[in-house]
Short mmCIF file of C-alpha atoms in Angstrom, two decimals:
data_model
loop_
_atom_site.label_atom_id
_atom_site.label_comp_id
_atom_site.label_asym_id
_atom_site.label_seq_id
_atom_site.Cartn_x
_atom_site.Cartn_y
_atom_site.Cartn_z
CA UNK A 1 12.01 33.73 97.24
CA UNK A 2 13.70 30.94 95.31
CA UNK A 3 17.37 31.10 96.20
CA UNK A 4 18.31 29.31 92.96
CA UNK A 5 17.02 32.38 91.14
CA UNK A 6 19.21 34.58 93.27
CA UNK A 7 22.22 32.35 92.44
CA UNK A 8 21.80 33.23 88.75
CA UNK A 9 23.22 36.64 89.67
CA UNK A 10 26.26 35.17 91.47
CA UNK A 11 29.22 33.65 89.63
CA UNK A 12 31.01 31.11 91.79
CA UNK A 13 34.37 32.15 90.28
CA UNK A 14 33.75 35.70 91.56
CA UNK A 15 33.81 34.45 95.17
CA UNK A 16 36.63 33.55 97.49
CA UNK A 17 36.68 30.23 99.31
CA UNK A 18 34.80 31.43 102.43
CA UNK A 19 32.09 33.14 100.40
CA UNK A 20 31.64 29.95 98.40
CA UNK A 21 31.32 27.91 101.62
CA UNK A 22 28.80 30.45 102.98
CA UNK A 23 26.59 29.90 99.93
CA UNK A 24 26.62 26.17 100.63
CA UNK A 25 25.84 26.69 104.29
CA UNK A 26 22.96 28.99 103.48
CA UNK A 27 21.46 26.57 100.99
CA UNK A 28 21.59 23.74 103.54
CA UNK A 29 20.15 25.93 106.28
CA UNK A 30 17.18 26.80 104.00
CA UNK A 31 16.44 23.24 102.98
CA UNK A 32 18.08 23.00 99.55
CA UNK A 33 20.05 19.99 98.41
CA UNK A 34 23.78 19.43 97.91
CA UNK A 35 23.01 18.94 94.21
CA UNK A 36 21.78 22.55 94.00
CA UNK A 37 25.12 23.74 95.40
CA UNK A 38 27.12 21.38 93.24
CA UNK A 39 25.32 22.32 90.02
CA UNK A 40 25.88 25.98 90.64
CA UNK A 41 29.56 25.42 91.62
CA UNK A 42 30.37 23.66 88.33
CA UNK A 43 30.61 26.98 86.53
CA UNK A 44 33.83 27.71 88.53
CA UNK A 45 37.17 26.69 86.96
CA UNK A 46 38.29 25.67 90.49
CA UNK A 47 35.50 23.07 90.78
CA UNK A 48 36.51 19.60 92.00
CA UNK A 49 34.15 16.70 91.76
CA UNK A 50 33.00 15.53 95.21
CA UNK A 51 34.18 18.59 97.11
CA UNK A 52 30.66 19.97 97.62
CA UNK A 53 29.45 16.67 99.02
CA UNK A 54 32.38 16.49 101.42
CA UNK A 55 31.92 20.06 102.73
CA UNK A 56 28.12 19.60 102.89
CA UNK A 57 28.47 16.78 105.41
CA UNK A 58 30.50 19.14 107.66
CA UNK A 59 27.69 21.68 107.85
CA UNK A 60 26.06 20.59 111.12
CA UNK A 61 24.47 23.86 112.19
CA UNK A 62 25.60 26.53 114.63
CA UNK A 63 24.20 29.06 117.08
CA UNK A 64 24.62 31.75 114.41
CA UNK A 65 23.79 29.98 111.10
CA UNK A 66 24.38 31.39 107.68
CA UNK A 67 20.95 31.97 106.19
CA UNK A 68 19.20 32.97 102.98
CA UNK A 69 20.00 36.59 103.65
CA UNK A 70 23.64 36.00 102.78
CA UNK A 71 22.78 34.77 99.28
CA UNK A 72 20.20 37.53 98.82
CA UNK A 73 22.72 40.21 99.74
CA UNK A 74 25.32 38.75 97.39
CA UNK A 75 22.76 38.78 94.58
CA UNK A 76 21.62 42.34 95.37
CA UNK A 77 25.28 43.48 95.29
CA UNK A 78 25.43 42.08 91.76
CA UNK A 79 22.33 43.77 90.41
CA UNK A 80 19.32 41.76 91.53
CA UNK A 81 16.36 44.00 92.37
CA UNK A 82 13.06 43.44 94.15
CA UNK A 83 9.66 44.89 93.55
CA UNK A 84 8.33 46.14 96.84
CA UNK A 85 4.56 46.17 97.24
CA UNK A 86 2.97 49.41 98.47
CA UNK A 87 -0.33 51.19 98.47
CA UNK A 88 -0.99 53.12 95.29
CA UNK A 89 -1.58 56.84 95.37
CA UNK A 90 -3.93 58.64 92.98
CA UNK A 91 -1.04 59.81 90.81
CA UNK A 92 0.90 56.52 90.78
CA UNK A 93 1.51 54.82 87.47
CA UNK A 94 0.47 51.19 86.99
CA UNK A 95 3.05 49.67 84.59
CA UNK A 96 2.30 46.42 82.79
CA UNK A 97 4.97 43.85 81.99
CA UNK A 98 5.44 43.79 78.22
CA UNK A 99 7.50 41.88 75.71
CA UNK A 100 5.46 39.24 73.89
CA UNK A 101 5.51 40.33 70.29
CA UNK A 102 4.29 37.01 68.86
CA UNK A 103 7.25 35.32 67.18
CA UNK A 104 7.15 32.04 69.10
CA UNK A 105 6.07 30.03 66.08
CA UNK A 106 8.39 31.60 63.48
CA UNK A 107 9.90 29.36 60.84
CA UNK A 108 13.62 28.39 61.13
CA UNK A 109 16.17 30.28 59.12
CA UNK A 110 19.16 28.29 57.91
CA UNK A 111 22.73 29.55 57.77
CA UNK A 112 25.73 28.05 56.02
CA UNK A 113 29.44 27.77 56.62
CA UNK A 114 31.30 30.44 54.58
CA UNK A 115 32.64 29.10 51.30
CA UNK A 116 36.04 30.76 51.75
CA UNK A 117 36.53 30.50 55.48
CA UNK A 118 39.50 32.63 56.54
CA UNK A 119 40.41 32.47 60.27
CA UNK A 120 42.31 35.78 60.19
CA UNK A 121 39.47 37.63 58.50
CA UNK A 122 36.92 36.14 60.89
CA UNK A 123 38.73 37.32 63.98
CA UNK A 124 39.70 40.73 62.55
CA UNK A 125 36.09 41.39 61.58
CA UNK A 126 34.97 40.46 65.09
CA UNK A 127 37.53 42.75 66.73
CA UNK A 128 36.85 45.69 64.43
CA UNK A 129 33.10 45.38 64.98
CA UNK A 130 33.14 45.23 68.75
CA UNK A 131 36.23 47.12 69.93
CA UNK A 132 38.10 50.38 69.55
CA UNK A 133 41.73 49.83 68.65
CA UNK A 134 42.96 51.03 72.05
CA UNK A 135 40.73 48.71 74.14
CA UNK A 136 42.06 45.60 75.81
CA UNK A 137 40.54 42.31 74.73
CA UNK A 138 40.21 39.12 76.77
CA UNK A 139 40.57 35.75 75.05
CA UNK A 140 41.16 32.11 76.01
CA UNK A 141 42.81 29.27 74.12
CA UNK A 142 44.06 27.13 77.02
CA UNK A 143 41.71 24.61 78.62
CA UNK A 144 41.55 22.00 81.31
CA UNK A 145 39.59 18.76 81.42
CA UNK A 146 36.58 18.20 83.63
CA UNK A 147 34.57 15.00 84.22
CA UNK A 148 30.90 15.89 83.88
CA UNK A 149 28.66 12.89 84.58
CA UNK A 150 31.14 10.52 83.01
CA UNK A 151 31.88 12.73 80.00
CA UNK A 152 35.12 14.66 79.46
CA UNK A 153 34.49 18.35 78.98
CA UNK A 154 37.05 21.02 78.12
CA UNK A 155 36.63 24.23 80.15
CA UNK A 156 38.38 27.52 79.52
CA UNK A 157 41.00 28.99 81.83
CA UNK A 158 40.92 32.71 82.69
CA UNK A 159 43.04 33.42 79.60
CA UNK A 160 44.77 36.67 78.61
CA UNK A 161 43.79 40.34 78.53
CA UNK A 162 47.13 42.12 78.07
CA UNK A 163 46.80 43.31 74.47
CA UNK A 164 44.58 45.79 72.74
CA UNK A 165 42.33 45.15 69.76
CA UNK A 166 44.73 47.19 67.61
CA UNK A 167 47.70 45.14 68.71
CA UNK A 168 45.89 41.87 68.01
CA UNK A 169 44.72 42.99 64.59
CA UNK A 170 48.24 44.09 63.63
CA UNK A 171 49.60 40.71 64.78
CA UNK A 172 46.92 38.82 62.85
CA UNK A 173 47.63 40.74 59.66
CA UNK A 174 51.30 39.63 59.95
CA UNK A 175 50.87 36.00 61.06
CA UNK A 176 50.72 34.44 57.55
CA UNK A 177 47.37 32.86 58.34
CA UNK A 178 48.56 31.05 61.48
CA UNK A 179 46.48 32.48 64.31
CA UNK A 180 48.31 30.35 66.89
CA UNK A 181 51.26 32.75 66.42
CA UNK A 182 48.95 35.41 67.89
CA UNK A 183 46.74 33.68 70.43
CA UNK A 184 48.72 30.52 71.15
CA UNK A 185 47.74 26.95 70.33
CA UNK A 186 44.23 25.81 71.11
CA UNK A 187 42.72 22.30 71.28
CA UNK A 188 40.65 21.58 68.18
CA UNK A 189 38.39 19.48 70.39
CA UNK A 190 37.56 22.51 72.46
CA UNK A 191 37.78 25.59 70.24
CA UNK A 192 38.57 29.02 71.73
CA UNK A 193 36.77 31.86 73.51
CA UNK A 194 36.78 35.63 73.57
CA UNK A 195 35.24 38.26 75.87
CA UNK A 196 32.93 40.68 74.02
CA UNK A 197 33.29 43.68 76.39
CA UNK A 198 36.58 45.68 76.70
CA UNK A 199 38.74 45.13 79.84
CA UNK A 200 41.19 47.26 81.81
CA UNK A 201 44.07 44.84 81.18
CA UNK A 202 44.32 43.99 84.92
CA UNK A 203 41.95 41.02 85.07
CA UNK A 204 38.95 39.32 83.53
CA UNK A 205 36.21 39.76 86.17
CA UNK A 206 33.18 42.05 86.08
CA UNK A 207 35.07 44.81 87.87
CA UNK A 208 37.63 44.76 85.05
CA UNK A 209 35.08 45.62 82.38
CA UNK A 210 35.56 49.23 81.20
CA UNK A 211 32.43 49.64 79.06
CA UNK A 212 29.12 47.78 79.49
CA UNK A 213 28.57 47.62 75.80
CA UNK A 214 27.32 44.17 74.83
CA UNK A 215 25.49 41.12 76.19
CA UNK A 216 25.41 37.49 75.13
CA UNK A 217 22.18 35.79 74.00
CA UNK A 218 22.33 32.06 73.32
CA UNK A 219 20.39 28.87 73.82
CA UNK A 220 21.50 25.22 73.90
CA UNK A 221 17.99 23.76 73.86
CA UNK A 222 16.65 24.88 70.47
CA UNK A 223 17.41 24.03 66.87
CA UNK A 224 20.11 26.28 65.34
CA UNK A 225 17.76 27.45 62.57
CA UNK A 226 15.12 28.36 65.12
CA UNK A 227 17.59 30.35 67.21
CA UNK A 228 18.70 32.24 64.13
CA UNK A 229 15.10 32.95 63.13
CA UNK A 230 13.95 34.24 66.55
CA UNK A 231 16.99 36.52 66.91
CA UNK A 232 16.13 38.11 63.57
CA UNK A 233 12.32 38.19 64.15
CA UNK A 234 12.91 39.88 67.50
CA UNK A 235 15.01 42.55 65.72
CA UNK A 236 17.64 42.22 68.46
CA UNK A 237 20.31 44.87 68.01
CA UNK A 238 23.02 42.34 67.22
CA UNK A 239 26.55 43.57 66.59
CA UNK A 240 27.92 40.10 65.68
CA UNK A 241 26.16 36.75 65.24
CA UNK A 242 28.55 33.81 65.64
CA UNK A 243 28.10 30.08 65.15
CA UNK A 244 29.62 28.40 68.22
CA UNK A 245 30.58 25.18 66.44
CA UNK A 246 28.15 23.36 68.79
CA UNK A 247 24.48 23.59 69.66
CA UNK A 248 24.06 27.34 69.68
CA UNK A 249 24.55 30.61 67.89
CA UNK A 250 25.99 33.46 69.93
CA UNK A 251 24.31 36.82 69.49
CA UNK A 252 26.46 39.69 70.78
CA UNK A 253 23.71 42.24 71.50
CA UNK A 254 24.20 45.95 71.89
CA UNK A 255 23.35 47.07 75.42
CA UNK A 256 25.32 50.33 75.82
CA UNK A 257 24.64 50.72 79.54
CA UNK A 258 26.09 53.62 81.51
CA UNK A 259 26.98 51.43 84.51
CA UNK A 260 26.75 47.95 85.93
CA UNK A 261 23.31 48.56 87.55
CA UNK A 262 21.83 49.70 84.27
CA UNK A 263 23.52 46.79 82.50
CA UNK A 264 21.78 44.25 84.73
CA UNK A 265 18.37 45.96 84.29
CA UNK A 266 18.76 45.97 80.54
CA UNK A 267 19.87 42.34 80.57
CA UNK A 268 16.75 41.45 82.59
CA UNK A 269 14.57 43.27 80.08
CA UNK A 270 16.32 41.65 77.11
CA UNK A 271 16.12 38.12 78.55
CA UNK A 272 12.51 38.60 79.54
CA UNK A 273 11.51 39.58 76.00
CA UNK A 274 13.44 36.58 74.62
CA UNK A 275 11.74 34.24 77.07
CA UNK A 276 8.27 35.54 76.33
CA UNK A 277 8.85 34.88 72.64
CA UNK A 278 9.92 31.29 73.00
CA UNK A 279 13.71 31.82 73.17
CA UNK A 280 14.89 29.79 76.18
CA UNK A 281 18.25 31.40 76.75
CA UNK A 282 21.13 30.48 79.04
CA UNK A 283 20.75 32.69 82.13
CA UNK A 284 24.39 32.12 83.13
CA UNK A 285 25.35 34.66 80.49
CA UNK A 286 24.27 37.72 82.48
CA UNK A 287 27.78 38.85 83.39
CA UNK A 288 29.53 41.54 81.31
CA UNK A 289 32.84 39.66 81.54
CA UNK A 290 31.33 36.48 80.11
CA UNK A 291 33.23 34.48 77.47
CA UNK A 292 31.72 33.82 74.08
CA UNK A 293 32.92 31.71 71.17
CA UNK A 294 35.79 33.13 69.08
CA UNK A 295 35.21 32.90 65.31
CA UNK A 296 38.02 31.62 63.14
CA UNK A 297 38.83 28.43 65.05
CA UNK A 298 37.82 24.77 64.88
CA UNK A 299 35.75 23.13 67.58
CA UNK A 300 35.41 19.35 67.50
CA UNK A 301 35.58 19.25 63.72
CA UNK A 302 33.25 22.22 63.15
CA UNK A 303 34.19 25.78 62.28
CA UNK A 304 33.34 28.68 64.58
CA UNK A 305 32.39 31.52 62.22
CA UNK A 306 30.53 34.85 61.86
CA UNK A 307 27.03 34.40 60.50
CA UNK A 308 26.18 38.10 60.27
CA UNK A 309 27.04 41.53 61.61
CA UNK A 310 24.94 44.58 62.53
CA UNK A 311 21.49 43.12 62.16
CA UNK A 312 18.19 44.18 63.81
CA UNK A 313 17.67 47.60 65.37
CA UNK A 314 20.54 50.03 65.54
CA UNK A 315 20.81 50.13 69.34
CA UNK A 316 19.13 48.99 72.57
CA UNK A 317 16.98 52.11 73.02
CA UNK A 318 15.51 51.89 69.51
CA UNK A 319 14.88 48.20 70.01
CA UNK A 320 13.15 48.68 73.35
CA UNK A 321 10.90 51.46 71.93
CA UNK A 322 10.00 49.12 69.04
CA UNK A 323 9.12 46.25 71.37
CA UNK A 324 6.91 48.44 73.55
CA UNK A 325 5.22 50.06 70.58
CA UNK A 326 4.12 46.66 69.31
CA UNK A 327 2.27 45.55 72.40
CA UNK A 328 1.24 48.70 74.24
CA UNK A 329 -2.43 47.72 73.59
CA UNK A 330 -3.38 51.39 73.21
CA UNK A 331 -6.00 52.50 70.64
CA UNK A 332 -4.97 54.65 67.72
CA UNK A 333 -4.99 58.41 68.31
CA UNK A 334 -8.07 60.25 67.02
CA UNK A 335 -8.36 63.88 65.95
CA UNK A 336 -11.31 65.81 67.40
CA UNK A 337 -11.55 67.85 64.21
CA UNK A 338 -12.55 64.71 62.29
CA UNK A 339 -15.70 64.27 64.44
CA UNK A 340 -16.51 67.79 65.55
CA UNK A 341 -19.41 68.24 63.13
CA UNK A 342 -20.64 64.67 63.33
CA UNK A 343 -19.71 63.22 66.72
CA UNK A 344 -20.29 59.48 67.41
CA UNK A 345 -23.61 58.37 68.89
CA UNK A 346 -23.74 58.30 72.70
CA UNK A 347 -24.15 55.04 74.52
CA UNK A 348 -27.73 54.41 75.72
CA UNK A 349 -28.48 55.33 79.34
CA UNK A 350 -28.38 52.81 82.14
CA UNK A 351 -29.66 55.25 84.81
CA UNK A 352 -31.39 58.17 83.11
CA UNK A 353 -29.50 61.45 83.73
CA UNK A 354 -26.75 59.72 85.77
CA UNK A 355 -24.95 56.81 84.07
CA UNK A 356 -24.66 55.46 80.52
CA UNK A 357 -24.16 51.84 79.59
CA UNK A 358 -20.41 50.96 79.49
CA UNK A 359 -19.57 53.77 81.96
CA UNK A 360 -18.52 53.39 85.61
CA UNK A 361 -19.85 54.91 88.81
CA UNK A 362 -18.50 54.96 92.36
CA UNK A 363 -20.97 55.24 95.23
CA UNK A 364 -19.35 56.91 98.21
CA UNK A 365 -20.31 58.07 101.67
CA UNK A 366 -19.53 57.77 105.40
CA UNK A 367 -20.12 54.65 107.42
CA UNK A 368 -23.78 53.73 107.86
CA UNK A 369 -24.91 56.28 105.36
CA UNK A 370 -26.75 53.57 103.42
CA UNK A 371 -24.28 52.78 100.63
CA UNK A 372 -24.83 49.02 100.75
CA UNK A 373 -28.63 49.25 100.83
CA UNK A 374 -28.57 51.92 98.11
CA UNK A 375 -26.47 49.67 95.89
CA UNK A 376 -28.81 46.71 96.45
CA UNK A 377 -31.76 48.97 95.57
CA UNK A 378 -29.92 49.88 92.30
CA UNK A 379 -29.45 46.15 91.56
CA UNK A 380 -33.19 45.62 92.00
CA UNK A 381 -34.09 48.67 89.87
CA UNK A 382 -31.90 47.52 86.92
CA UNK A 383 -33.02 43.90 87.26
CA UNK A 384 -36.69 44.99 87.01
CA UNK A 385 -36.28 48.12 84.86
CA UNK A 386 -37.81 50.38 87.53
CA UNK A 387 -36.76 53.64 89.15
CA UNK A 388 -33.79 54.22 91.55
CA UNK A 389 -34.20 57.32 93.72
CA UNK A 390 -36.61 58.64 91.10
CA UNK A 391 -34.29 57.96 88.11
CA UNK A 392 -35.49 55.45 85.51
CA UNK A 393 -33.16 52.42 84.95
CA UNK A 394 -32.78 50.30 81.80
CA UNK A 395 -33.56 46.68 82.51
CA UNK A 396 -30.57 44.26 82.44
CA UNK A 397 -28.67 41.49 84.18
CA UNK A 398 -26.86 42.17 87.46
CA UNK A 399 -23.70 40.74 88.97
CA UNK A 400 -23.30 41.71 92.63
CA UNK A 401 -20.02 41.17 94.41
CA UNK A 402 -19.73 41.49 98.20
CA UNK A 403 -16.54 40.46 100.00
CA UNK A 404 -17.96 41.02 103.52
CA UNK A 405 -21.17 39.01 103.77
CA UNK A 406 -21.50 35.23 103.87
CA UNK A 407 -23.85 33.57 101.44
CA UNK A 408 -26.90 33.24 103.70
CA UNK A 409 -26.63 36.82 105.00
CA UNK A 410 -26.40 38.16 101.46
CA UNK A 411 -29.62 36.42 100.37
CA UNK A 412 -31.48 37.61 103.46
CA UNK A 413 -30.31 41.17 102.99
CA UNK A 414 -31.44 41.25 99.35
CA UNK A 415 -34.88 39.89 100.37
CA UNK A 416 -35.22 42.45 103.17
CA UNK A 417 -34.16 45.38 101.04
CA UNK A 418 -36.46 44.29 98.20
#
């Protein structure tokens, strides 16, 4: 499989130094480039420009190389699953991938900055919508500079998680409008971030998440109005919709998973439906401890603010049922009582007394019983409108498929049987 797809499940800042090196060694062993490793590593706050290239040159092979299996296992430990092929039994279910509900060409929906923008109200509304008062909230206002292809970028630190939503709301209501007294100063060039799932107060990694309640949906490669429109057309169960102050809107979507494994499966389903409907989302947002943009702050001259709350379906289960009901491709149910006295006309026969047009028939028997010759005789009988084993056939065109014979043998056999 593509190891870069597996890396989407692995956050570099979740790994220790040796695990990070192992990823690089595995990528080189399997023929990937240093750029692949470097691009993935940039998501880590510990990233240093040029370090990947330096380490890469030191990977000169060994008797026991680190291989793709290392990355695959890391990804599996973080929720990646595989579909294993197997023979189907008679009672097995064949499930079709669904999700395209036809909103790819929807018209953009504009949104506007609130007329009376109040930072305290923005953040309090966000906290009250997403958290119980007793739950710890992670947030980040401190940043550090990174040089990304010649451009200075501000990246968030790990931030804080030592206060509950109730404590933060109480402090905000008593800060006289100065949110820096609550969260600390932030750089207006960078804005501020907040984690949308509750934490245990001991850290900000996935293992510190106490409830897999929400997921982040965003895209940096679509017009803002188009993002807003598709989110609404898809009826995503959005708790809070926030303008990031940049190129995207952040939809905090209700997931309500019982555990991490279910969270990743629901994320996969959510992202797949978005992708099928033209919403090219950022796949780096799969993690439950992910940061999102905090409303109520300034980012590079633009306000980060709440666009809407509690839109779309009420929860994930209702939304999923709705999606699957739209494109299940099943006919409407019919009541036998409506047709009992006047049933619909039967299809005309193809083989009198045996098979009607539009029906299917399987010809079975032991080896050398004459199945192949019998089938060729049926082809001849239908092509000429004659009898097959004494049963009259309706004349029609024939398509014969044989995956065993070569072309010349097939023609000869038809001539001989005829």
